[in-house]
Structure formats: structure tokens, C-alpha cells
Coordinates of C-alpha atoms in Angstrom, one line a residue:
M196 CA 24.5 -23.3 22.8
I197 CA 27.2 -23.9 20.1
S198 CA 29.2 -21.5 18.0
L199 CA 28.1 -21.5 14.4
A200 CA 29.4 -18.0 13.7
P201 CA 32.4 -15.8 14.7
D202 CA 30.1 -13.2 16.3
P203 CA 28.3 -14.6 19.3
D204 CA 25.5 -12.1 18.9
L205 CA 24.9 -12.5 15.1
I206 CA 24.5 -15.3 12.7
R207 CA 24.3 -14.9 8.9
V208 CA 21.9 -17.5 7.4
G209 CA 21.7 -17.7 3.6
N210 CA 19.3 -19.4 1.3
C211 CA 20.2 -21.2 -1.9
S212 CA 16.9 -22.9 -2.9
G213 CA 13.2 -21.9 -2.9
F214 CA 11.9 -25.0 -4.5
Y215 CA 12.9 -28.3 -6.1
G216 CA 14.2 -27.2 -9.4
D217 CA 15.5 -23.8 -8.4
R218 CA 18.7 -22.3 -9.8
I219 CA 21.2 -25.1 -9.5
S220 CA 24.2 -22.7 -9.3
A221 CA 22.8 -20.8 -6.3
M222 CA 24.7 -22.8 -3.7
R223 CA 28.0 -21.9 -5.3
E224 CA 26.9 -18.3 -5.8
M225 CA 26.1 -18.0 -2.1
L226 CA 29.4 -19.5 -1.0
D227 CA 31.5 -17.5 -3.4
G228 CA 29.6 -14.2 -3.1
G229 CA 30.2 -13.2 0.4
D230 CA 30.2 -14.1 4.1
V231 CA 27.6 -16.6 5.3
D232 CA 27.7 -18.8 8.4
V233 CA 25.0 -21.3 7.5
L234 CA 23.6 -22.1 4.1
T235 CA 20.0 -23.4 3.9
G236 CA 17.7 -24.6 1.2
D237 CA 14.0 -25.3 0.9
Y238 CA 13.1 -28.0 -1.6
L239 CA 9.7 -29.2 -0.5
A240 CA 6.5 -27.7 -1.8
E241 CA 3.2 -29.5 -1.4
L242 CA 3.4 -30.7 -5.0
T243 CA 7.0 -31.8 -4.4
M244 CA 5.9 -34.4 -1.9
L245 CA 3.7 -36.0 -4.5
I246 CA 6.5 -36.0 -7.0
L247 CA 8.8 -37.6 -4.5
G248 CA 6.1 -40.1 -3.6
R249 CA 5.8 -41.3 -7.2
D250 CA 9.6 -41.3 -7.5
R251 CA 9.8 -43.6 -4.4
M252 CA 7.2 -45.9 -5.9
K253 CA 9.5 -46.6 -8.8
H254 CA 12.8 -46.5 -6.9
P255 CA 12.4 -47.1 -3.1
E256 CA 16.0 -46.0 -2.4
L257 CA 15.1 -42.5 -3.7
G258 CA 12.4 -40.1 -2.5
Y259 CA 14.8 -37.2 -1.9
A260 CA 15.8 -34.1 -3.9
K261 CA 18.5 -35.4 -6.3
T262 CA 19.5 -31.9 -7.3
F263 CA 20.8 -31.3 -3.8
V264 CA 23.3 -34.1 -4.3
R265 CA 24.5 -32.5 -7.5
Q266 CA 24.9 -29.2 -5.7
L267 CA 27.0 -30.7 -2.9
E268 CA 29.1 -32.6 -5.4
D269 CA 30.1 -29.2 -6.7
C270 CA 30.2 -27.2 -3.5
L271 CA 30.8 -29.4 -0.4
G272 CA 34.6 -28.9 -0.5
L273 CA 34.1 -25.2 -0.8
A274 CA 31.7 -25.1 2.1
L275 CA 34.0 -27.1 4.3
D276 CA 36.9 -24.8 3.4
K277 CA 34.8 -21.7 4.4
G278 CA 33.4 -23.4 7.6
V279 CA 29.9 -23.0 6.4
R280 CA 27.3 -25.5 7.7
I281 CA 24.5 -26.7 5.4
V282 CA 21.0 -27.3 6.5
A283 CA 18.3 -28.4 4.0
N284 CA 15.0 -30.2 3.9
A285 CA 16.1 -32.0 0.7
G286 CA 15.6 -35.4 2.4
G287 CA 11.9 -35.3 1.4
L288 CA 10.5 -38.8 2.0
N289 CA 13.8 -40.4 2.6
P290 CA 16.2 -38.3 4.8
A291 CA 18.1 -41.4 5.9
G292 CA 18.7 -42.4 2.3
L293 CA 19.9 -38.9 1.4
A294 CA 22.3 -38.8 4.4
A295 CA 23.7 -42.2 3.4
R296 CA 24.2 -41.0 -0.2
L297 CA 25.9 -37.9 1.1
R298 CA 28.3 -40.0 3.1
E299 CA 29.2 -41.9 0.0
L300 CA 29.7 -38.7 -1.8
T301 CA 32.2 -37.3 0.7
Q302 CA 34.2 -40.5 0.3
E303 CA 34.0 -40.2 -3.5
L304 CA 35.3 -36.6 -3.2
G305 CA 38.0 -37.5 -0.8
L306 CA 36.6 -35.1 1.8
T307 CA 36.0 -35.4 5.6
A308 CA 32.5 -34.3 6.4
T309 CA 29.9 -35.3 9.0
V310 CA 26.3 -35.7 8.0
A311 CA 23.2 -35.9 10.3
H312 CA 19.6 -36.2 9.5
V313 CA 16.2 -35.6 11.1
E314 CA 13.3 -38.0 10.7
G315 CA 9.9 -38.9 12.2
D316 CA 7.7 -36.8 9.9
D317 CA 6.7 -39.7 7.7
L318 CA 3.4 -40.9 9.0
A319 CA 2.2 -42.9 5.9
P320 CA 2.6 -46.3 7.6
R321 CA 0.4 -45.1 10.5
A322 CA -1.9 -42.9 8.5
A323 CA -5.0 -45.1 9.0
E324 CA -4.6 -45.4 12.7
L325 CA -4.1 -41.7 13.0
G326 CA -7.3 -41.0 11.1
L327 CA -5.6 -39.7 8.0
G328 CA -7.0 -42.3 5.6
E329 CA -4.7 -44.2 3.2
P330 CA -2.7 -41.5 1.3
L331 CA 0.4 -42.0 -0.9
T332 CA 2.3 -39.6 1.4
A333 CA 1.6 -38.3 4.9
N334 CA 4.2 -36.0 6.4
A335 CA 4.0 -34.0 9.6
Y336 CA 5.6 -30.6 9.6
L337 CA 8.3 -30.8 12.2
G338 CA 10.1 -27.9 13.9
S339 CA 13.7 -26.9 14.4
W340 CA 14.8 -28.7 17.6
G341 CA 16.0 -31.8 15.7
I342 CA 18.2 -29.6 13.6
V343 CA 19.5 -27.9 16.8
E344 CA 20.5 -31.3 18.2
A345 CA 22.2 -32.3 14.9
L346 CA 24.2 -29.1 14.7
G347 CA 25.1 -29.5 18.3
S348 CA 26.7 -32.8 17.5
G349 CA 29.1 -31.0 15.1
A350 CA 27.4 -32.1 11.9
D351 CA 28.7 -30.2 8.8
V352 CA 25.5 -31.1 6.8
V353 CA 22.0 -31.6 8.3
V354 CA 19.2 -32.9 6.1
T355 CA 15.6 -33.3 7.1
G356 CA 12.3 -34.6 5.8
R357 CA 9.2 -32.4 6.0
V358 CA 10.0 -29.6 8.4
T359 CA 8.4 -26.2 8.0
D360 CA 10.1 -24.0 5.5
A361 CA 11.2 -21.6 8.2
S362 CA 12.6 -24.4 10.5
V363 CA 15.8 -24.7 8.5
I364 CA 16.6 -21.1 9.4
V365 CA 15.2 -21.2 12.9
G366 CA 17.4 -24.3 13.8
P367 CA 20.8 -22.7 13.2
A368 CA 19.8 -19.5 15.0
A369 CA 18.4 -21.4 18.0
A370 CA 21.6 -23.5 18.1
H371 CA 23.9 -20.5 17.9
F372 CA 22.2 -18.4 20.5
G373 CA 21.2 -21.3 22.8
W374 CA 17.5 -20.3 22.8
G375 CA 15.2 -22.3 25.0
R376 CA 11.9 -23.8 24.0
T377 CA 9.9 -20.9 25.5
D378 CA 11.9 -18.0 24.0
Y379 CA 8.9 -17.3 21.9
D380 CA 9.7 -13.8 20.8
A381 CA 13.2 -14.7 19.6
I382 CA 12.0 -17.9 17.9
A383 CA 9.1 -16.0 16.3
G384 CA 11.5 -13.4 15.0
A385 CA 13.6 -16.1 13.4
V386 CA 10.4 -17.7 12.0
V387 CA 9.6 -14.4 10.2
A388 CA 13.2 -14.1 8.9
G389 CA 13.0 -17.7 7.7
H390 CA 9.7 -17.1 6.0
V391 CA 11.2 -14.1 4.1
I392 CA 14.3 -15.9 2.8
E393 CA 13.0 -19.5 2.4
C394 CA 11.5 -18.8 -1.1
G395 CA 14.8 -17.6 -2.4
T396 CA 14.8 -14.7 -4.9
Q397 CA 11.1 -13.9 -4.2
A398 CA 12.7 -11.7 -1.4
T399 CA 15.1 -9.9 -3.7
G400 CA 12.8 -8.8 -6.5
G401 CA 11.5 -12.0 -8.0
N402 CA 7.7 -12.2 -8.6
F403 CA 7.5 -8.6 -7.4
A404 CA 4.6 -6.3 -8.4
F405 CA 6.7 -3.2 -8.7
F406 CA 9.5 -5.0 -10.6
R407 CA 10.0 -2.0 -13.0
E408 CA 11.4 0.0 -10.1
I409 CA 14.4 -2.4 -9.7
A410 CA 17.3 -1.3 -11.8
D411 CA 18.8 -4.8 -12.5
M412 CA 16.6 -7.9 -12.6
S413 CA 19.0 -9.9 -14.8
R414 CA 19.8 -12.5 -12.3
P415 CA 18.6 -11.6 -8.7
G416 CA 20.8 -12.7 -5.9
F417 CA 19.6 -15.0 -3.2
P418 CA 18.8 -13.6 0.2
L419 CA 20.3 -14.0 3.6
A420 CA 19.2 -13.1 7.1
E421 CA 21.5 -11.5 9.7
I422 CA 19.7 -12.8 12.8
R423 CA 20.5 -11.3 16.2
R424 CA 20.3 -12.8 19.7
D425 CA 16.8 -11.3 20.3
G426 CA 15.4 -12.7 17.1
S427 CA 15.4 -9.4 15.2
S428 CA 17.1 -9.5 11.8
V429 CA 18.3 -7.7 8.7
I430 CA 17.4 -9.2 5.3
T431 CA 20.0 -8.5 2.7
K432 CA 21.9 -10.1 -0.2
H433 CA 25.5 -10.4 -1.3
P434 CA 27.0 -7.3 -2.9
D435 CA 27.2 -6.9 -6.6
T436 CA 24.2 -9.2 -7.2
A437 CA 21.1 -8.2 -9.2
G438 CA 17.7 -7.6 -7.7
A439 CA 17.0 -5.5 -4.6
V440 CA 16.1 -5.8 -1.0
T441 CA 13.6 -3.2 0.0
V442 CA 10.7 -2.8 2.4
D443 CA 8.4 -3.7 -0.5
T444 CA 10.3 -6.8 -1.6
V445 CA 10.3 -8.1 2.0
T446 CA 6.7 -7.2 2.5
A447 CA 5.9 -9.1 -0.7
Q448 CA 7.4 -12.3 0.7
L449 CA 5.9 -11.8 4.1
M450 CA 2.4 -11.8 2.5
Y451 CA 3.1 -15.0 0.5
E452 CA 1.0 -18.0 1.4
I453 CA -0.1 -16.6 4.9
Q454 CA -3.4 -17.2 6.5
T455 CA -4.2 -14.9 9.4
A456 CA -2.3 -12.6 11.8
R457 CA -1.1 -15.8 13.6
Y458 CA 1.6 -17.5 11.6
A459 CA 1.8 -21.0 13.1
N460 CA 5.0 -23.0 13.3
P461 CA 5.8 -26.1 15.4
D462 CA 8.1 -24.1 17.8
A463 CA 6.2 -20.8 18.1
T464 CA 3.4 -18.9 16.6
A465 CA 4.6 -15.6 15.1
R466 CA 2.2 -12.6 15.3
L467 CA 2.4 -11.0 11.9
D468 CA 0.5 -8.0 13.2
T469 CA 3.6 -7.1 15.3
V470 CA 6.2 -7.1 12.5
A471 CA 7.9 -3.8 11.9
L472 CA 10.0 -3.3 8.7
A473 CA 12.5 -0.5 8.0
Q474 CA 15.1 0.3 5.4
D475 CA 18.5 -0.1 7.0
G476 CA 20.6 0.9 4.1
P477 CA 21.0 -0.1 0.5
D478 CA 19.6 -3.7 0.1
R479 CA 19.1 -4.0 3.9
V480 CA 15.7 -4.3 5.6
S481 CA 15.4 -4.7 9.4
I482 CA 12.7 -6.9 10.9
T483 CA 11.9 -6.0 14.6
G484 CA 9.2 -6.2 17.2
V485 CA 8.0 -9.7 16.4
H486 CA 5.9 -11.1 19.2
G487 CA 5.8 -14.9 19.6
E488 CA 3.3 -17.2 21.3
P489 CA 3.3 -20.9 22.2
P490 CA 2.9 -23.2 19.2
P491 CA -0.5 -24.9 18.5
P492 CA -1.1 -28.3 20.1
D493 CA -1.4 -30.1 16.7
L494 CA 1.0 -30.5 13.9
K495 CA -0.1 -30.0 10.4
V496 CA 0.3 -33.0 8.1
S497 CA 0.8 -32.8 4.3
L498 CA -1.4 -35.6 2.7
N499 CA -1.0 -36.5 -1.0
S500 CA -3.2 -39.1 -2.7
L501 CA -3.4 -40.3 -6.3
G502 CA -6.8 -39.0 -7.4
G503 CA -7.0 -40.7 -10.7
F504 CA -6.1 -39.7 -14.3
R505 CA -6.6 -36.5 -16.2
N506 CA -6.3 -35.2 -19.7
E507 CA -7.3 -32.0 -21.5
M508 CA -7.7 -30.6 -25.0
T509 CA -7.7 -26.9 -26.1
F510 CA -9.6 -25.9 -29.2
V511 CA -8.8 -22.7 -31.0
L512 CA -12.0 -20.8 -32.1
T513 CA -11.3 -18.0 -34.5
G514 CA -13.3 -15.0 -35.8
L515 CA -17.1 -14.8 -35.7
D516 CA -19.7 -16.7 -33.7
I517 CA -17.3 -17.7 -30.9
E518 CA -20.0 -18.7 -28.4
A519 CA -21.9 -20.7 -31.0
K520 CA -18.7 -22.5 -32.1
A521 CA -18.0 -23.4 -28.4
E522 CA -21.5 -24.7 -27.9
L523 CA -21.2 -26.9 -31.0
S524 CA -17.9 -28.3 -29.8
R525 CA -19.4 -29.1 -26.3
R526 CA -22.4 -30.9 -27.8
Q527 CA -20.4 -32.9 -30.2
L528 CA -17.6 -34.0 -27.9
E529 CA -19.9 -35.0 -25.0
S530 CA -22.3 -36.9 -27.3
W531 CA -19.5 -38.7 -29.1
L532 CA -17.7 -40.0 -26.0
P533 CA -18.2 -43.7 -25.5
V534 CA -18.0 -43.3 -21.7
R535 CA -18.5 -40.0 -19.9
P536 CA -15.6 -39.3 -17.5
A537 CA -16.3 -38.8 -13.8
E538 CA -15.4 -35.1 -14.2
L539 CA -15.7 -33.1 -17.4
T540 CA -15.3 -29.3 -17.4
W541 CA -15.2 -26.6 -20.1
D542 CA -13.5 -23.3 -20.0
L543 CA -13.9 -20.7 -22.7
A544 CA -11.2 -17.9 -22.6
R545 CA -12.4 -15.0 -24.6
V546 CA -9.0 -13.6 -25.5
D547 CA -10.2 -12.7 -28.9
R548 CA -10.9 -9.1 -30.0
P549 CA -13.2 -7.8 -32.9
D550 CA -11.7 -6.8 -36.2
A551 CA -8.3 -8.2 -35.0
P552 CA -5.1 -7.3 -36.9
T553 CA -3.7 -10.8 -36.4
Q554 CA -5.3 -14.2 -36.5
Q555 CA -4.0 -14.9 -33.0
Q556 CA -5.8 -11.8 -31.6
A557 CA -8.9 -13.0 -33.4
S558 CA -8.9 -16.4 -31.6
A559 CA -10.5 -17.7 -28.3
L560 CA -9.4 -20.8 -26.5
L561 CA -11.9 -23.5 -25.4
T562 CA -10.4 -26.1 -23.0
C563 CA -12.0 -29.3 -22.1
A564 CA -10.5 -31.1 -19.0
V565 CA -11.5 -34.6 -18.0
R566 CA -10.7 -36.7 -14.9
D567 CA -11.5 -40.3 -14.1
R568 CA -10.2 -43.3 -12.2
D569 CA -9.9 -45.2 -15.6
P570 CA -6.9 -44.1 -17.7
D571 CA -8.5 -45.3 -20.9
T572 CA -11.6 -43.2 -20.4
V573 CA -9.6 -40.0 -20.3
G574 CA -6.8 -41.3 -22.5
R575 CA -7.3 -42.9 -25.8
A576 CA -11.1 -42.7 -25.8
F577 CA -11.1 -38.9 -25.1
S578 CA -8.2 -38.1 -27.4
N579 CA -9.7 -40.0 -30.3
V580 CA -13.0 -38.1 -30.1
A581 CA -11.2 -34.8 -29.9
V582 CA -9.3 -35.5 -33.1
E583 CA -12.4 -36.9 -34.9
L584 CA -14.1 -33.5 -34.4
A585 CA -11.5 -31.9 -36.7
L586 CA -13.4 -32.2 -40.0
A587 CA -16.9 -32.5 -38.5
G588 CA -17.2 -29.5 -36.2
Y589 CA -16.9 -25.8 -36.2
P590 CA -15.3 -23.8 -39.1
G591 CA -11.6 -23.2 -38.7
A592 CA -11.2 -26.1 -36.2
T593 CA -7.7 -26.5 -34.8
L594 CA -6.0 -27.6 -31.6
T595 CA -3.2 -26.0 -29.6
S596 CA -1.4 -29.4 -29.5
M597 CA -1.9 -33.0 -30.5
P598 CA -3.7 -35.2 -28.0
G599 CA -1.7 -36.5 -25.0
K600 CA -1.9 -39.6 -22.9
A601 CA -3.8 -39.7 -19.6
A602 CA -1.7 -38.5 -16.8
P603 CA -2.1 -39.3 -13.1
Y604 CA -3.0 -36.4 -10.9
G605 CA -2.7 -36.0 -7.1
V606 CA -5.0 -34.6 -4.5
F607 CA -3.5 -32.6 -1.6
T608 CA -5.3 -32.2 1.7
A609 CA -4.1 -31.0 5.1
G610 CA -4.5 -33.1 8.2
Y611 CA -3.7 -32.4 11.9
V612 CA -2.3 -34.7 14.5
D613 CA -1.6 -34.3 18.2
R614 CA 2.1 -33.5 18.4
H615 CA 2.6 -36.1 21.1
K616 CA 1.8 -38.8 18.5
V617 CA 4.5 -37.7 16.1
P618 CA 8.1 -38.9 16.6
H619 CA 10.9 -36.3 16.1
V620 CA 14.3 -37.9 16.0
A621 CA 17.8 -36.5 15.3
V622 CA 20.1 -39.1 13.9
L623 CA 23.6 -37.9 14.6
P624 CA 26.7 -38.6 12.5
D625 CA 27.8 -41.5 14.7
G626 CA 24.4 -43.1 14.4
T627 CA 23.1 -42.0 17.8
R628 CA 19.4 -41.4 17.8
V629 CA 18.1 -38.6 19.9
D630 CA 14.4 -38.2 20.6
I631 CA 13.2 -34.6 20.5
P632 CA 10.4 -34.2 23.0
P633 CA 7.2 -32.3 22.0
A634 CA 6.5 -28.8 23.3
D635 CA 5.2 -28.7 26.9
E636 CA 3.3 -25.5 26.4
T637 CA 0.9 -25.0 23.5
R638 CA -1.9 -22.5 22.5
G639 CA -4.7 -22.8 20.1
L640 CA -4.9 -20.5 17.1
E641 CA -7.9 -18.4 18.2
P642 CA -8.8 -15.5 15.8
V643 CA -7.1 -12.2 16.3
R644 CA -9.4 -9.2 16.9
D645 CA -9.9 -7.1 13.8
P646 CA -8.3 -3.7 14.6
G647 CA -10.9 -2.0 12.4
P648 CA -10.1 0.7 9.8
P649 CA -7.4 3.3 10.6
E650 CA -8.5 6.6 12.1
A651 CA -9.7 9.0 9.5
E652 CA -7.9 12.3 9.0
S653 CA -9.3 15.5 7.7
G654 CA -10.6 14.9 4.2
D655 CA -10.7 11.1 4.6
D656 CA -14.4 10.9 5.5
G657 CA -17.5 12.5 4.2
D658 CA -17.3 13.6 0.6
P659 CA -14.1 12.1 -0.8
G660 CA -14.0 14.8 -3.5
P661 CA -13.0 13.9 -7.1
T662 CA -12.4 10.2 -7.7
R663 CA -10.7 8.3 -10.5
N664 CA -11.5 4.8 -11.7
L665 CA -8.1 3.1 -12.0
P666 CA -6.5 -0.3 -11.7
L667 CA -5.8 -1.2 -8.1
G668 CA -2.2 -1.7 -9.0
A669 CA -1.8 2.0 -9.7
V670 CA -1.4 2.4 -5.9
A671 CA -1.1 -1.2 -4.5
A672 CA 1.3 -4.1 -4.7
A673 CA 0.1 -7.7 -4.1
R674 CA 1.4 -11.2 -3.8
S675 CA -0.6 -14.4 -4.0
G676 CA 0.1 -18.1 -3.4
D677 CA -1.5 -21.5 -2.8
K678 CA -2.2 -23.6 0.2
G679 CA -3.8 -26.8 -1.0
G680 CA -7.1 -25.8 -2.6
N681 CA -7.1 -22.3 -1.0
A682 CA -5.3 -19.2 -2.2
N683 CA -4.2 -16.1 -0.5
I684 CA -3.8 -12.6 -1.8
G685 CA -1.9 -10.1 0.2
V686 CA -2.3 -6.4 -0.8
W687 CA -0.3 -3.5 0.6
V688 CA 0.3 0.2 -0.1
R689 CA 3.1 2.6 0.7
T690 CA 1.6 5.7 2.4
D691 CA -0.7 6.3 5.3
A692 CA -3.2 8.1 3.1
Q693 CA -3.3 5.1 0.7
W694 CA -3.7 2.8 3.7
R695 CA -6.6 4.7 5.2
W696 CA -8.3 4.4 1.8
L697 CA -7.4 0.7 1.1
A698 CA -8.4 -0.6 4.5
R699 CA -11.9 0.9 4.0
A700 CA -12.3 0.2 0.3
L701 CA -10.9 -3.3 -0.2
T702 CA -13.6 -5.3 1.7
I703 CA -14.6 -8.9 1.1
D704 CA -17.6 -7.7 -0.9
E705 CA -15.4 -5.5 -3.1
L706 CA -12.9 -8.3 -3.7
R707 CA -15.9 -10.5 -4.9
R708 CA -16.9 -7.7 -7.3
M709 CA -13.3 -7.4 -8.6
L710 CA -12.7 -11.2 -8.9
P711 CA -16.0 -12.8 -10.1
E712 CA -14.4 -16.3 -9.9
T713 CA -14.6 -16.0 -6.1
A714 CA -18.4 -15.9 -6.1
G715 CA -19.8 -18.3 -3.5
L716 CA -16.4 -19.2 -2.0
P717 CA -15.7 -18.5 1.7
I718 CA -13.3 -15.5 2.1
T719 CA -11.5 -14.4 5.2
R720 CA -9.9 -10.9 5.5
T721 CA -7.1 -10.1 7.9
V722 CA -5.9 -6.5 8.5
L723 CA -2.2 -5.9 9.2
P724 CA -1.8 -2.2 9.9
N725 CA 2.0 -2.3 10.6
L726 CA 2.5 -3.5 7.0
R727 CA -0.3 -1.3 5.6
A728 CA -1.7 -4.6 4.3
V729 CA -4.8 -6.6 4.0
N730 CA -4.7 -10.4 3.4
F731 CA -7.5 -12.5 1.9
V732 CA -7.8 -16.2 2.0
I733 CA -10.1 -17.6 -0.7
E734 CA -11.2 -21.2 0.1
G735 CA -11.6 -23.8 -2.6
I736 CA -10.6 -21.6 -5.6
L737 CA -7.9 -24.1 -6.5
G738 CA -10.1 -27.2 -6.3
Q739 CA -8.1 -30.0 -4.6
G740 CA -4.7 -28.4 -5.0
V741 CA -2.0 -27.8 -7.5
A742 CA -1.7 -31.4 -8.8
Y743 CA -5.5 -31.5 -9.3
N744 CA -5.0 -28.6 -11.7
A745 CA -8.5 -27.1 -11.6
R746 CA -7.4 -23.7 -12.9
F747 CA -5.0 -22.7 -15.6
D748 CA -3.0 -21.0 -12.8
P749 CA -3.1 -23.9 -10.3
Q750 CA -0.7 -22.3 -7.8
A751 CA -2.5 -18.9 -7.9
K752 CA 0.8 -17.2 -8.8
G753 CA -1.0 -14.7 -11.1
L754 CA -4.1 -14.2 -8.9
A755 CA -2.7 -11.0 -7.3
E756 CA -1.8 -9.5 -10.6
W757 CA -5.3 -10.1 -11.9
L758 CA -6.6 -8.2 -8.8
R759 CA -4.1 -5.4 -9.4
S760 CA -5.4 -5.1 -13.0
R761 CA -9.0 -4.6 -11.9
R762 CA -10.4 -1.1 -11.7
I763 CA -11.7 0.5 -8.5
D764 CA -12.8 4.0 -7.6
M765 CA -10.2 5.9 -5.5
P766 CA -9.9 9.5 -4.4
A767 CA -7.9 11.6 -6.9
S768 CA -5.6 12.5 -4.0
V769 CA -4.7 8.9 -3.4
A770 CA -4.3 8.2 -7.2
A771 CA -1.9 11.1 -7.4
T772 CA 0.6 9.3 -5.1
G773 CA 0.5 6.1 -7.0
I774 CA 2.9 4.6 -9.6
D775 CA 3.0 4.7 -13.4
V776 CA 1.2 1.9 -15.1
E777 CA 1.0 1.0 -18.7
E778 CA -1.1 3.6 -20.6
S779 CA -3.3 0.8 -22.0
A780 CA -4.5 0.1 -18.4
L781 CA -5.6 3.7 -17.8

């Protein structure tokens, strides 16, 4: 146990980054805006590891988040003055290199700061022997105990490679309270708090379905978690910042990128079906009741490979005979190509409308995407043919942009490795290397029993009475996200009556009806009564991950909003307690 905060029973952990490329000024905003004991940042999405891998191929000394260095150049002195520790996974593929660069930076700034790092996650050199193939990057998701060791050494700044997003929050809490490896409930509570704040302003109103209810969305403040000794927490933000922290904004982030009721982390598995949320005052939401279990025996591994090269072209089809124009374009382009690419897909977006008042509203978009191992096949050869169609094809032919060059694309897959085969090392400021032992106790992620629909009340069963056919979003909020080639959609409502209807109405079959693109794909539904929520995991809808770019929304960010826009029959009594939606949707 070490003291990271003046209150032995509370630690305030803030967040200043939800992804590589997030608001560069957020670190200073969090340090200037109010009290915080530890400032954390998450820089590593699945796509980021591929970006850093390609970066490292060109510059072996890099492979880390360069924006983090810029932030510390501006803010390290301020953090030291305020006694704020900084913990971030910005080390990416080269945490040792980032730590060395930060030590150089402290000297350049004339400061005295100690820097530690955590390593061991990079399995690329051993990928083949571990049965992971020969990927460009292979990084195991480590937990928080290396961070705990580094903070215990007195480090002012701790940088890691691929740890789980929540681990940068769990580590400071575990260090401050002296939690043991089997304090599963407390650890799981911190995991949930970490999951809520690790994506930055997504917890304070960003990417939020009911955004029109938030008075000021000009520049949402970043979130912080006040974590208590028992693992319970309050999610809040600095005063006088935009956005909001409500039960709904916190629920939205809780539902982001989850799988089942068991939310696995390397240090504990949090049971999301035990989470209880409550408004604790303006911009304050309490998280209590989280039950934790031993972590799974295997560690997840993020694998990124270079899949080949891709290119695409979008044709604008205007006015009449849209389907015939699209078919002519397909026949011509495919027959003119000197070599057919390994993958060639067409997508016709009928965004046109009849008798349109503007040319744009009279136009549909036809996109041809190609992929191949040979860059010339999807580069010059493909682009030349697309341009040659301009005067020889459908009437009114035009393109949304001029042809581009073939671009490399990546393929993400998830692997799993016995945790005993993965090193976990804390490298302290004086260079001492401390091996972090794997967990002694583990538990597999067996399915959680479906609690079934909530008990009906008078009027809930039998004849539902008058119904209305409305967009789901008239009563429900939703949040969606990506995990490799899969996507999740979490849907929740606000009242018990809405919940009794939603839990019965929004089945897997109904989801397939509402989202026809899910036809033939495996779907899993998880019911979370405490949150009045259902979560769906749709396998394979994103192809081989965001870098593969199989859909126009490759990270499934808008998937939930599409679902909310789709119509469903609901009792008039349920509809009456919904929210206002645009008249055009009614």
C-alpha cells in the first residue's frame, strides 16, 4: 500500500485520452480544472496497434504514441507541482523507448521526474511458437499489477504497452488501497469505473443517444472516477465544464464494446449484471454492488497482420434508372479489368429520392471496393479502368473523388495464450526489473444464466391494447462498438414499464428483422436487468476488423443509431413515456 492521495479511503483518477488522436489539450484541462490524484490515458485501440506497427517498421525507435510526449512537454511540470501521478498505455509497441524519451524530456525541461514502464506484452517474436502465426504485431492484454509495482517505487510517470483499457485505472486504485490479488469485488468495481472513464468524453455526453437533453455540448469535459476502498465509485467531471454525467451517459459507456454479463480483465472478471447506478447529485453517478470473480486462465492477444492492398471508387448515379445504371457499371468495370482482384465487392446506397428538389437528393452512390496482395492490381490497373468508364458508361457519370493509390490494409484477429507463458515485467526508475507473477486462481468464462423476462404487471400481458409503430429510439437509447470483426449494440430504457416491454420485444429475431444486414450472422443476446438493458453481439458484421474496412462504418459507431431509427410496434402506454424525436421520423 502506498499513498497516492491525501484521503486514505478515496482516490480521484482522471482520464485525458480515449484514443490516439484525442483532444491534445485534455491533459492540461484536467490538471487545471480541479482536483485529481492520478491522471490516466488510453491511447491503444485495435487499429492503433496496426498503425504503430507500421510506424515501427519505418522507424524502429518509435512505435509509441507521439502525442503523449507532446502533452507531457506541455504539462509535466504542472503535474509535478500538483503532485499528480500519470499512468498511460501510450508505450504501445515500445514502452521502453517511450520511457527513455520521457527521461530525455525531463532533462530538456530542467525537471526532476522519475519514469517507470511495464513490458512483456509484446509476443511478436514468439508468435509462431505460441501458435499465433506470423503477425505484424502480437500483444497480450496485461493487467494492473505491473503498474502497482511501478507506482510503489515512487514513479511520477508510468507508461505501459498493451494493458487492458481499465488497467491504467485499476492500478492506481490497487496501489493506493493495498488491495490483494484476490480482492475480486474491489478490483471488479475499479474495472467497471475504469471501463466508464477510459473512453474519455463518451462518459460525459459524447456519442450519446439522448444528446439533445444535454444543455451544453460545446466541449464536454473529461471524466474522473472517485474510487473508494471497497471498489465502489462516483463518476463525475470537473466543475464548469460542458457535457453531463448522468445515469444514462454512464450506462451508455458501460454498454460500449461489451460481450456478455462477464466482463473479463486479467485481474478479475466483473459481473456487469450486478452493477447498480444511481444519480448522486449534479454530474455525479455512483457505481455500487459490483461483484468480481477470478480472472480467466488465458490472456487475450491482439493480433494484427498486413492483409494486402485495397482501393475503392464511388460512382454517383443520378435521376432515373438507378438500378440499370448500377448494373451497367458493374458489367463494364469487371469486364474491362485486366486482372480480377482477389476480392471485389459492390455496394449501392439508394440515398436518392424521386422528384428530388436538388441534384444531390436525386443521386445514389455505387461503391466498388477491391482487395488483393498485388498493389498494382488494385492500384493503377483498377483506377485506370474506373476513369476510362467516364465517357463510355451510364449517363451523367461522375465520381465522388479522383482515383487513389492502393493502400495497405490490416487484419485484426484475437488470440488467447496461457497467462503463465506471458511475461509481465515492471521496469522501475532505477532500472530494476520486477517480474509480476501470474494469478494463482483463475476461472473460465462460462455463460451466465439468462434471467428471463421481467415479471409482468397488470396490463403487461394478454391484449396490450392500442399500439403505435414508432422508431425504437423514441423510448430507447443505444450504444454500439467494434471488437475485431464483431460488433455489439447495447440498448436500454429508463422506466420499469419500458423495460418489461423491451425485454420481451427486442429478441434476436426482432433484431434481425430491424437490421437486415445481420441476416445469417450469429447473434448473442445478454439481458442486464439492473441496467434495464439488453446487449447484442453480432459476429462477423465488420469482416476482418476496422482496418479491413468491409463496411462504410467499419467501427460500428452508427450501428446503434440505425437500430434506434428502425420502427417497432410498442404499446401506446410505453410510447407515451418516451422522448421527443424529429417529426420526420414519426
